[in-house]
């Protein structure tokens, strides 16, 4: 059994204990006031005078002013008259603030977010030179690091939109290897030291499903795409137990500040699986995690043989396998049926062979695991749908709620197949507003008709579920809600929205981040809303999402986050 360093576990436990004591003992100075009756303190808490919204078990929006919680679960919601039925309860006055279910981010990468928070973040760099300078400064500040690692660069935002080179990094840092993942995690930028350590030279052959970019002389430029990244990833020193613990702690507490009480972790390693299991058993997970086990993990078979698992407190659930069909659009790794408009003859990359896909599907379905398929290009999505259809005809699995993660660019003829095959479009609204400056350049206007097509999926009866794909995008769910409703960036551009006919309503967006996201993880009976019997996971926010101008949705701030009826975050 995986064991983290005892001191790290004790520190995490101390942090959680302190937060729980704060939730129980400290009276908020700004938002809420509580009063308890004399005598023995009740375990029941009544939140009254709130502007409450939730989705019932039929997925219908309902409003309430009073929420009753006992032993971590919802007892009832209703109007102010409910208070009369719980005269011995602890009463908390919500002072009219808006209360909604905790957000479920249906697609993120927990440890990657944590490592990003602990490493250098290049998200805001505006040129390769600026990124290299930032890396050099970081290297000087941390002379003890054997490898300099970071993430977040995006050449599409730089002048000329060209991939950077090892040479730019070499000019500033040549004595230590540098490895920087692109914002989407589907390309990496290395300096010459890292290339040499990995044995990458002019004679190195690109692996299947990957590409080593080369200059006019055939020399590696320093950019590795998709499966080629493994050449360097395979020689990186693995994170220590302490580093993993620190990353998970940083990521989960960051998510709580954003109102995310549950997240689907898209690509869990066996090491992480054991760590999450241990944390959950000790009630030390800060947020609820739904694990998608990575299909490439060497221990996949043993995890599948153990079957789906969930702890008694629904902190860590495992019922899914994550598999890739293709890469990403920004690095031209998304698999396309026709060549890229801005790279003639190139159709992207297929990361998993048909034989491997069929084997993964068969093994997962026999173990009663859902398959979550990364698919961004129209060919990647078509292959995923084909494999679901083949699995139904050979091994079954029709009730497992298989998912297409991203479902970003879909051939128009394939959109109805999602409904016919009961495949969930698991999408990330901010991808549209991040990609709108380059998507048409990549694939042309015609293929955009089936791209980021949230409205098309909803109109045919598919359940759309939403996430952020952090750390590729910021984890803030209100950025995603804003993008889904407006099809605009935070500057509210373009004025009418990008491909506005694919926008959705605020109610539909909230449903996709709560009750339907829970349903996509087979958790609709315990999470996703504030119906009686479900966990009392909720947040208090500073504005009413259902009445404010849609242009202001992204500005929403979380004032408090509650998990199982305990306050685990309060805005300073």
Coordinates of C-alpha atoms in Angstrom, one line a residue:
X1 CA 0.0 0.0 0.0
X2 CA 1.3 3.4 -1.0
X3 CA 2.5 5.5 2.0
X4 CA 3.3 9.2 2.0
X5 CA 5.7 10.7 4.4
X6 CA 4.1 10.8 7.8
X7 CA 5.0 14.4 8.3
X8 CA 3.3 15.4 5.1
X9 CA 0.1 13.6 6.1
X10 CA 0.2 15.1 9.5
X11 CA 0.5 18.6 8.0
X12 CA -2.4 18.0 5.6
X13 CA -4.5 16.7 8.6
X14 CA -3.5 19.7 10.6
X15 CA -4.7 22.0 7.8
X16 CA -8.0 20.2 7.5
X17 CA -8.5 20.1 11.3
X18 CA -7.9 23.8 11.5
X19 CA -10.4 24.5 8.7
X20 CA -13.0 22.3 10.4
X21 CA -12.5 24.1 13.7
X22 CA -12.8 27.4 11.9
X23 CA -16.1 26.2 10.4
X24 CA -17.4 25.2 13.8
X25 CA -16.1 27.8 16.1
X26 CA -15.6 31.1 14.3
X27 CA -18.5 33.4 13.7
X28 CA -18.2 35.1 10.3
X29 CA -17.8 38.8 10.7
X30 CA -19.3 39.7 7.3
X31 CA -21.7 37.2 5.8
X32 CA -23.4 35.0 8.2
X33 CA -24.5 35.1 11.9
X34 CA -25.3 32.0 13.9
X35 CA -27.1 31.4 17.1
X36 CA -27.5 28.2 19.1
X37 CA -30.2 27.3 21.6
X38 CA -29.3 26.7 25.2
X39 CA -28.6 23.2 26.4
X40 CA -27.2 20.3 24.4
X41 CA -26.1 21.6 20.9
X42 CA -28.1 20.1 18.1
X43 CA -26.4 18.4 15.1
X44 CA -29.0 20.0 12.9
X45 CA -28.2 23.3 11.2
X46 CA -30.8 25.5 9.5
X47 CA -29.6 28.1 6.9
X48 CA -32.3 30.6 6.5
X49 CA -32.8 33.9 4.7
X50 CA -30.8 32.6 1.7
X51 CA -31.4 33.2 -2.0
X52 CA -31.2 29.5 -2.8
X53 CA -31.1 27.6 -6.2
X54 CA -30.8 23.9 -6.8
X55 CA -31.8 21.2 -9.2
X56 CA -34.2 18.5 -8.0
X57 CA -33.9 14.8 -8.9
X58 CA -35.9 15.5 -12.1
X59 CA -33.2 18.1 -13.1
X60 CA -35.6 20.9 -12.7
X61 CA -34.5 24.2 -11.2
X62 CA -36.0 25.0 -7.8
X63 CA -35.7 28.0 -5.5
X64 CA -35.7 28.1 -1.7
X65 CA -35.0 30.3 1.2
X66 CA -34.2 27.7 3.9
X67 CA -31.8 24.7 3.9
X68 CA -31.8 22.2 6.7
X69 CA -28.6 20.0 7.2
X70 CA -27.9 17.2 9.6
X71 CA -24.9 14.9 9.8
X72 CA -23.5 16.3 6.6
X73 CA -26.5 15.7 4.5
X74 CA -29.5 17.7 3.3
X75 CA -32.7 17.1 5.4
X76 CA -35.0 19.6 3.5
X77 CA -35.2 22.8 1.5
X78 CA -38.1 25.1 1.4
X79 CA -39.4 28.5 2.5
X80 CA -39.0 30.3 5.8
X81 CA -41.7 28.2 7.5
X82 CA -39.2 25.3 7.6
X83 CA -37.5 27.0 10.5
X84 CA -40.5 26.4 12.7
X85 CA -40.0 22.7 12.4
X86 CA -36.4 22.8 13.7
X87 CA -36.7 25.0 16.8
X88 CA -33.7 23.2 18.5
X89 CA -31.4 23.6 15.5
X90 CA -28.4 25.8 15.0
X91 CA -29.7 28.8 13.0
X92 CA -27.5 30.6 10.5
X93 CA -28.8 33.7 8.8
X94 CA -27.7 33.9 5.2
X95 CA -28.5 37.6 5.0
X96 CA -30.1 37.2 1.6
X97 CA -26.9 35.9 -0.1
X98 CA -27.1 33.5 -3.0
X99 CA -26.6 29.8 -2.2
X100 CA -26.1 27.1 -4.9
X101 CA -24.9 23.5 -5.0
X102 CA -21.2 23.1 -5.0
X103 CA -19.7 23.0 -8.5
X104 CA -18.6 19.8 -10.0
X105 CA -15.8 20.2 -12.6
X106 CA -16.3 17.3 -14.9
X107 CA -12.8 17.3 -16.4
X108 CA -9.6 18.4 -14.7
X109 CA -6.1 17.1 -13.8
X110 CA -5.6 17.4 -10.0
X111 CA -1.9 16.6 -9.6
X112 CA -1.0 18.6 -12.8
X113 CA -2.8 21.6 -11.3
X114 CA -0.9 21.1 -8.1
X115 CA 2.4 20.8 -9.9
X116 CA 1.6 23.9 -12.0
X117 CA 0.8 25.9 -8.8
X118 CA 4.1 24.7 -7.4
X119 CA 6.2 25.2 -10.6
X120 CA 6.6 28.1 -13.0
X121 CA 3.5 29.1 -14.9
X122 CA 4.0 30.5 -18.4
X123 CA 0.4 31.2 -19.1
X124 CA 0.7 35.0 -19.3
X125 CA 3.9 35.1 -21.4
X126 CA 3.5 37.0 -24.6
X127 CA 6.6 35.9 -26.5
X128 CA 9.1 33.0 -26.6
X129 CA 11.8 35.5 -25.4
X130 CA 9.7 36.6 -22.5
X131 CA 9.1 33.0 -21.5
X132 CA 12.8 32.1 -21.8
X133 CA 13.7 35.1 -19.6
X134 CA 11.1 34.1 -17.0
X135 CA 12.5 30.6 -17.0
X136 CA 16.1 31.9 -16.6
X137 CA 15.0 34.0 -13.6
X138 CA 13.3 31.0 -12.1
X139 CA 16.4 28.8 -12.6
X140 CA 18.5 31.4 -10.8
X141 CA 16.2 31.4 -7.8
X142 CA 16.2 27.6 -7.5
X143 CA 19.8 26.4 -8.1
X144 CA 19.0 23.2 -6.3
X145 CA 16.6 22.0 -9.0
X146 CA 18.2 19.3 -11.3
X147 CA 15.4 19.9 -13.9
X148 CA 13.7 23.2 -14.7
X149 CA 10.0 22.4 -15.4
X150 CA 7.0 24.5 -16.1
X151 CA 3.8 24.7 -18.1
X152 CA 1.4 27.1 -19.8
X153 CA 3.1 28.5 -22.9
X154 CA 0.9 29.1 -25.9
X155 CA 2.6 30.1 -29.2
X156 CA -0.8 31.1 -30.7
X157 CA -0.7 34.2 -28.4
X158 CA 2.8 35.1 -29.5
X159 CA 3.9 37.3 -32.5
X160 CA 4.0 35.1 -35.6
X161 CA 2.3 32.2 -33.8
X162 CA 5.4 30.0 -34.4
X163 CA 6.6 27.2 -32.1
X164 CA 9.6 28.3 -30.0
X165 CA 13.0 26.6 -30.2
X166 CA 15.6 25.1 -27.9
X167 CA 18.1 27.7 -29.0
X168 CA 16.1 30.5 -27.3
X169 CA 16.4 28.6 -24.0
X170 CA 20.0 27.6 -24.6
X171 CA 21.0 31.3 -24.7
X172 CA 19.9 31.8 -21.2
X173 CA 20.1 28.4 -19.5
X174 CA 22.4 25.7 -20.9
X175 CA 23.8 23.9 -17.8
X176 CA 20.5 22.3 -16.7
X177 CA 17.8 20.5 -18.7
X178 CA 14.6 22.4 -19.3
X179 CA 11.2 20.9 -20.1
X180 CA 8.1 23.1 -20.5
X181 CA 4.7 21.7 -21.4
X182 CA 2.4 23.6 -23.7
X183 CA -0.8 24.9 -22.1
X184 CA -2.8 22.0 -23.5
X185 CA -0.3 19.4 -22.3
X186 CA 0.0 18.0 -25.9
X187 CA 3.4 19.5 -26.8
X188 CA 6.6 20.2 -24.9
X189 CA 9.5 22.6 -25.3
X190 CA 13.0 21.4 -24.4
X191 CA 16.4 23.0 -24.4
X192 CA 19.4 21.2 -25.9
X193 CA 20.5 19.8 -22.6
X194 CA 17.2 18.0 -22.2
X195 CA 17.3 16.8 -25.8
X196 CA 20.8 15.4 -25.3
X197 CA 19.9 13.6 -22.0
X198 CA 16.9 12.0 -23.8
X199 CA 19.1 11.0 -26.7
X200 CA 17.1 13.0 -29.2
X201 CA 19.1 14.0 -32.4
X202 CA 18.7 14.1 -36.1
X203 CA 18.5 10.4 -36.4
X204 CA 15.8 9.9 -33.7
X205 CA 12.6 8.6 -35.3
X206 CA 9.2 10.1 -34.2
X207 CA 7.2 7.5 -32.3
X208 CA 3.7 6.4 -33.5
X209 CA 1.2 9.1 -32.4
X210 CA 3.9 11.7 -31.9
X211 CA 6.2 14.1 -33.8
X212 CA 9.6 15.5 -33.2
X213 CA 9.6 18.9 -35.0
X214 CA 12.7 19.6 -37.1
X215 CA 14.3 22.5 -38.8
X216 CA 15.3 22.8 -42.5
X217 CA 18.4 20.8 -41.8
X218 CA 16.6 17.9 -40.1
X219 CA 17.7 18.8 -36.6
X220 CA 15.2 18.7 -33.7
X221 CA 13.9 22.2 -32.9
X222 CA 13.2 21.4 -29.3
X223 CA 9.4 20.9 -29.7
X224 CA 7.9 17.4 -29.2
X225 CA 4.3 16.8 -29.9
X226 CA 2.0 14.2 -28.2
X227 CA 3.5 10.7 -27.9
X228 CA 7.0 12.1 -28.7
X229 CA 6.8 13.9 -25.3
X230 CA 7.2 10.5 -23.6
X231 CA 10.9 10.4 -24.8
X232 CA 11.6 13.1 -22.3
X233 CA 8.9 12.3 -19.8
X234 CA 10.4 8.8 -19.4
X235 CA 13.7 10.2 -18.1
X236 CA 12.2 12.8 -15.7
X237 CA 12.7 11.9 -12.1
X238 CA 9.3 10.8 -10.7
X239 CA 7.7 13.0 -8.1
X240 CA 8.5 12.0 -4.6
X241 CA 5.8 11.1 -2.1
X242 CA 6.2 14.5 -0.6
X243 CA 5.9 16.3 -3.9
X244 CA 2.7 14.4 -4.8
X245 CA 1.2 15.2 -1.4
X246 CA 2.1 18.8 -1.7
X247 CA 0.6 19.0 -5.2
X248 CA -2.7 17.4 -4.3
X249 CA -3.0 19.6 -1.2
X250 CA -2.3 22.8 -3.2
X251 CA -4.7 21.8 -6.0
X252 CA -7.6 20.7 -3.9
X253 CA -7.5 23.7 -1.6
X254 CA -7.3 26.0 -4.6
X255 CA -10.4 24.3 -6.0
X256 CA -12.3 25.0 -2.8
X257 CA -11.6 28.8 -3.2
X258 CA -13.4 28.6 -6.5
X259 CA -16.5 26.8 -5.2
X260 CA -15.5 23.4 -6.7
X261 CA -16.5 20.7 -4.2
X262 CA -16.2 17.7 -6.6
X263 CA -14.0 17.1 -9.6
X264 CA -13.4 14.4 -12.1
X265 CA -9.7 13.6 -12.4
X266 CA -9.0 12.8 -16.0
X267 CA -6.1 10.4 -16.0
X268 CA -5.2 9.0 -12.6
X269 CA -2.0 6.9 -12.2
X270 CA -1.9 3.9 -9.9
X271 CA 0.3 5.8 -7.5
X272 CA -2.3 8.6 -7.3
X273 CA -5.1 6.1 -7.0
X274 CA -3.4 4.6 -3.9
X275 CA -2.8 8.0 -2.5
X276 CA -6.4 9.2 -3.0
X277 CA -7.7 6.0 -1.5
X278 CA -5.6 6.5 1.6
X279 CA -6.6 10.1 2.0
X280 CA -10.2 9.2 1.6
X281 CA -10.0 6.5 4.2
X282 CA -8.7 9.0 6.6
X283 CA -11.3 11.7 5.6
X284 CA -8.4 13.9 4.5
X285 CA -9.4 14.7 0.9
X286 CA -10.3 18.3 0.7
X287 CA -12.7 17.9 -2.3
X288 CA -14.5 14.9 -3.7
X289 CA -12.7 13.1 -6.5
X290 CA -14.0 10.9 -9.3
X291 CA -11.0 9.0 -10.7
X292 CA -10.6 8.1 -14.4
X293 CA -7.7 5.6 -14.3
X294 CA -5.2 6.2 -17.1
X295 CA -5.4 3.5 -19.7
X296 CA -1.6 3.6 -20.2
X297 CA -0.8 2.9 -16.5
X298 CA 1.0 -0.5 -16.2
X299 CA -1.2 -1.4 -13.2
X300 CA -4.5 -0.8 -15.0
X301 CA -5.4 -4.5 -15.1
X302 CA -5.0 -4.9 -11.3
X303 CA -7.1 -1.8 -10.7
X304 CA -9.9 -3.1 -13.0
X305 CA -9.8 -6.5 -11.3
X306 CA -10.7 -4.8 -8.0
X307 CA -13.8 -3.4 -9.6
X308 CA -15.5 0.0 -9.1
X309 CA -14.9 1.5 -5.6
X310 CA -16.2 4.3 -3.4
X311 CA -15.6 5.1 0.2
X312 CA -18.4 5.5 2.7
X313 CA -18.2 9.3 2.6
X314 CA -18.2 9.5 -1.3
X315 CA -14.8 11.3 -1.1
X316 CA -13.1 9.1 -3.7
X317 CA -14.9 7.2 -6.4
X318 CA -13.4 5.0 -9.1
X319 CA -15.5 3.8 -12.0
X320 CA -13.8 5.1 -15.2
X321 CA -10.9 4.6 -17.5
X322 CA -9.4 7.5 -19.5
X323 CA -8.1 6.7 -23.0
X324 CA -6.8 9.0 -25.8
X325 CA -7.8 8.8 -29.5
X326 CA -5.9 12.0 -30.6
X327 CA -4.0 15.1 -29.6
X328 CA -5.0 18.8 -29.3
X329 CA -5.9 21.5 -31.8
X330 CA -3.4 24.1 -30.8
X331 CA -0.5 21.8 -31.5
X332 CA -2.2 20.3 -34.6
X333 CA -2.3 16.9 -33.0
X334 CA -6.1 16.6 -33.1
X335 CA -7.0 13.9 -35.6
X336 CA -8.9 15.3 -38.6
X337 CA -10.8 13.6 -41.4
X338 CA -9.4 16.1 -43.8
X339 CA -6.0 17.9 -43.6
X340 CA -5.5 21.0 -41.6
X341 CA -6.3 24.2 -43.4
X342 CA -3.0 25.8 -42.2
X343 CA -0.8 22.7 -42.7
X344 CA -1.6 21.0 -46.0
X345 CA -1.3 17.2 -45.9
X346 CA -1.3 17.0 -42.1
X347 CA -4.3 15.3 -40.4
X348 CA -3.1 15.2 -36.8
X349 CA -2.1 12.3 -34.7
X350 CA -3.7 9.1 -33.5
X351 CA -2.4 8.3 -30.0
X352 CA -3.9 4.8 -29.5
X353 CA -4.2 2.1 -32.1
X354 CA -7.5 0.5 -32.9
X355 CA -6.3 -2.8 -31.4
X356 CA -5.3 -1.1 -28.2
X357 CA -8.6 0.8 -28.0
X358 CA -10.7 -2.4 -28.5
X359 CA -8.7 -4.2 -25.8
X360 CA -9.1 -1.2 -23.4
X361 CA -12.8 -1.1 -24.1
X362 CA -13.3 -4.8 -23.5
X363 CA -11.3 -4.9 -20.3
X364 CA -13.0 -1.8 -18.9
X365 CA -16.5 -2.8 -19.7
X366 CA -16.1 -6.3 -18.4
X367 CA -15.0 -4.7 -15.1
X368 CA -18.1 -2.4 -15.3
X369 CA -16.0 0.7 -15.8
X370 CA -17.1 3.7 -17.9
X371 CA -14.7 4.6 -20.7
X372 CA -13.8 8.3 -20.9
X373 CA -12.4 9.0 -24.4
X374 CA -10.3 12.0 -25.1
X375 CA -11.3 13.1 -28.6
X376 CA -10.8 16.6 -30.0
X377 CA -10.7 16.3 -33.8
X378 CA -13.5 15.1 -36.0
X379 CA -11.6 11.9 -36.8
X380 CA -10.8 11.4 -33.1
X381 CA -14.4 11.7 -32.2
X382 CA -15.5 9.4 -35.0
X383 CA -13.1 6.7 -34.0
X384 CA -14.3 7.0 -30.4
X385 CA -17.9 6.6 -31.5
X386 CA -17.0 3.7 -33.7
X387 CA -15.3 1.9 -30.8
X388 CA -18.3 2.5 -28.5
X389 CA -20.6 1.0 -31.2
X390 CA -18.2 -2.0 -31.6
X391 CA -18.1 -2.5 -27.9
X392 CA -21.9 -2.6 -27.6
X393 CA -22.0 -5.2 -30.3
X394 CA -19.3 -7.4 -28.8
X395 CA -19.0 -6.9 -25.0
X396 CA -21.9 -4.7 -24.0
X397 CA -21.6 -1.7 -21.7
X398 CA -24.7 0.2 -22.8
X399 CA -25.5 1.4 -19.2
X400 CA -22.0 2.5 -18.2
X401 CA -22.5 6.1 -19.5
X402 CA -19.4 6.3 -21.7
X403 CA -18.1 9.8 -22.3
X404 CA -16.3 11.7 -25.0
X405 CA -14.0 14.1 -23.2
X406 CA -13.9 17.4 -25.2
X407 CA -16.0 16.4 -28.2
X408 CA -14.5 19.5 -29.6
X409 CA -14.8 19.2 -33.4
X410 CA -17.4 16.7 -34.5
X411 CA -18.5 15.9 -38.1
X412 CA -22.2 17.0 -38.4
X413 CA -23.2 13.4 -39.3
X414 CA -21.6 12.2 -36.1
X415 CA -23.4 14.5 -33.6
X416 CA -26.6 12.4 -33.7
X417 CA -24.6 9.3 -32.9
X418 CA -23.8 10.7 -29.4
X419 CA -27.5 10.5 -28.6
X420 CA -28.1 7.2 -30.4
X421 CA -25.2 5.5 -28.5
X422 CA -25.8 7.3 -25.2
X423 CA -22.4 8.8 -25.2
X424 CA -22.0 11.9 -23.0
X425 CA -20.4 15.0 -24.5
X426 CA -18.1 16.1 -21.7
X427 CA -17.0 19.6 -22.8
X428 CA -15.1 22.6 -21.5
X429 CA -16.8 25.9 -22.4
X430 CA -13.6 28.1 -22.1
X431 CA -11.9 26.0 -24.8
X432 CA -14.2 27.8 -27.3
X433 CA -13.2 31.3 -26.1
X434 CA -9.5 30.3 -25.9
X435 CA -9.5 28.7 -29.3
X436 CA -11.6 31.2 -31.2
X437 CA -8.6 33.2 -32.3
X438 CA -7.1 30.2 -34.2
X439 CA -9.8 27.5 -34.7
X440 CA -10.9 28.7 -38.1
X441 CA -7.3 29.0 -39.2
X442 CA -6.7 25.4 -38.3
X443 CA -9.9 23.8 -39.8
X444 CA -11.7 26.4 -41.9
X445 CA -15.2 27.7 -41.6
X446 CA -17.1 24.6 -42.8
X447 CA -15.8 22.3 -40.0
X448 CA -16.7 24.9 -37.4
X449 CA -20.3 24.0 -37.9
X450 CA -19.7 21.0 -35.7
X451 CA -17.2 22.6 -33.4
X452 CA -17.9 23.5 -29.7
X453 CA -21.5 22.6 -30.6
X454 CA -23.1 22.7 -27.1
X455 CA -26.5 23.8 -28.4
X456 CA -26.6 21.1 -31.0
X457 CA -26.0 18.4 -28.4
X458 CA -28.6 19.8 -26.0
X459 CA -31.2 20.2 -28.7
X460 CA -31.0 16.5 -29.6
X461 CA -31.4 15.5 -26.0
X462 CA -27.8 14.7 -25.0
X463 CA -26.8 15.6 -21.5
X464 CA -24.0 18.1 -21.7
X465 CA -21.5 18.0 -18.8
X466 CA -19.0 20.8 -18.3
X467 CA -15.6 21.2 -16.8
X468 CA -12.5 23.4 -17.2
X469 CA -9.7 21.0 -18.2
X470 CA -7.5 22.8 -15.6
X471 CA -4.6 23.5 -15.6
X472 CA -4.9 23.9 -19.4
X473 CA -7.6 26.5 -18.6
X474 CA -8.1 28.3 -15.3
X475 CA -10.2 26.2 -13.0
X476 CA -12.6 29.1 -12.2
X477 CA -16.0 27.6 -13.1
X478 CA -17.6 31.0 -13.5
X479 CA -15.4 31.7 -16.5
X480 CA -16.8 28.5 -18.1
X481 CA -20.4 29.4 -17.2
X482 CA -19.8 32.9 -18.8
X483 CA -18.3 31.4 -21.9
X484 CA -21.2 28.9 -22.2
X485 CA -23.9 31.5 -22.0
X486 CA -22.2 34.4 -24.0
X487 CA -19.7 32.6 -26.3
X488 CA -17.4 35.6 -25.3
X489 CA -14.1 36.1 -23.5
X490 CA -13.9 38.1 -20.4
X491 CA -13.6 41.3 -22.4
X492 CA -17.1 40.3 -23.8
X493 CA -15.7 39.9 -27.3
X494 CA -16.8 39.3 -29.9
X495 CA -19.8 41.5 -29.4
X496 CA -22.4 39.0 -30.5
X497 CA -20.5 36.0 -29.4
X498 CA -18.4 33.5 -31.4
X499 CA -20.7 31.2 -33.3
X500 CA -23.5 32.5 -31.0
X501 CA -26.1 30.0 -32.3
X502 CA -24.3 27.4 -30.1
X503 CA -24.7 29.4 -26.8
X504 CA -26.8 27.9 -24.0
X505 CA -28.9 29.4 -21.2
X506 CA -27.7 30.0 -17.6
X507 CA -30.0 27.3 -16.4
X508 CA -28.5 24.8 -18.9
X509 CA -25.0 25.9 -18.0
X510 CA -25.5 25.5 -14.3
X511 CA -27.1 22.1 -14.8
X512 CA -24.0 21.0 -16.7
X513 CA -21.8 22.0 -13.8
X514 CA -23.9 20.4 -11.1
X515 CA -26.6 17.7 -11.4
X516 CA -25.6 16.5 -14.9
X517 CA -21.9 16.4 -14.1
X518 CA -22.7 14.3 -11.1
X519 CA -24.8 12.0 -13.3
X520 CA -21.9 11.6 -15.7
X521 CA -20.0 10.0 -12.7
X522 CA -23.0 7.8 -11.6
X523 CA -23.3 10.1 -8.5
X524 CA -26.6 11.8 -9.1
X525 CA -28.1 10.2 -6.0
X526 CA -25.6 11.7 -3.7
X527 CA -24.2 14.8 -5.4
X528 CA -25.1 17.6 -7.8
X529 CA -28.0 19.2 -6.0
X530 CA -29.5 19.9 -2.6
X531 CA -32.3 17.3 -2.5
X532 CA -33.0 15.5 0.8
X533 CA -30.5 12.7 1.4
X534 CA -27.7 14.2 -0.7
X535 CA -24.5 15.5 0.7
X536 CA -24.7 19.1 1.9
X537 CA -22.1 20.5 -0.5
X538 CA -22.9 24.1 -1.4
X539 CA -21.4 27.5 -1.9
X540 CA -22.4 31.1 -1.1
X541 CA -21.6 33.6 -3.9
X542 CA -21.6 37.3 -4.2
X543 CA -24.2 37.7 -7.0
X544 CA -27.3 36.0 -8.3
X545 CA -26.3 34.1 -11.5
X546 CA -29.9 33.8 -12.7
X547 CA -30.7 37.6 -12.6
X548 CA -27.4 39.5 -13.3
X549 CA -26.4 40.5 -16.9
X550 CA -24.7 37.6 -18.6
X551 CA -21.7 39.7 -19.3
X552 CA -20.9 39.8 -15.5
X553 CA -21.1 36.0 -14.9
X554 CA -17.3 35.6 -15.0
X555 CA -16.9 38.1 -12.2
X556 CA -18.7 35.9 -9.6
X557 CA -16.7 35.4 -6.4
X558 CA -17.1 32.6 -3.9
X559 CA -17.7 33.9 -0.4
X560 CA -18.0 30.5 1.3
X561 CA -17.6 26.8 0.4
X562 CA -19.3 24.0 2.5
X563 CA -18.6 20.3 2.1
X564 CA -20.8 17.8 3.9
X565 CA -22.3 20.6 6.0
X566 CA -18.9 22.0 7.2
X567 CA -17.5 25.3 6.1
X568 CA -14.1 24.5 4.4
X569 CA -13.4 27.9 2.8
X570 CA -14.3 31.5 3.5
X571 CA -13.1 34.5 1.4
X572 CA -10.7 36.6 3.5

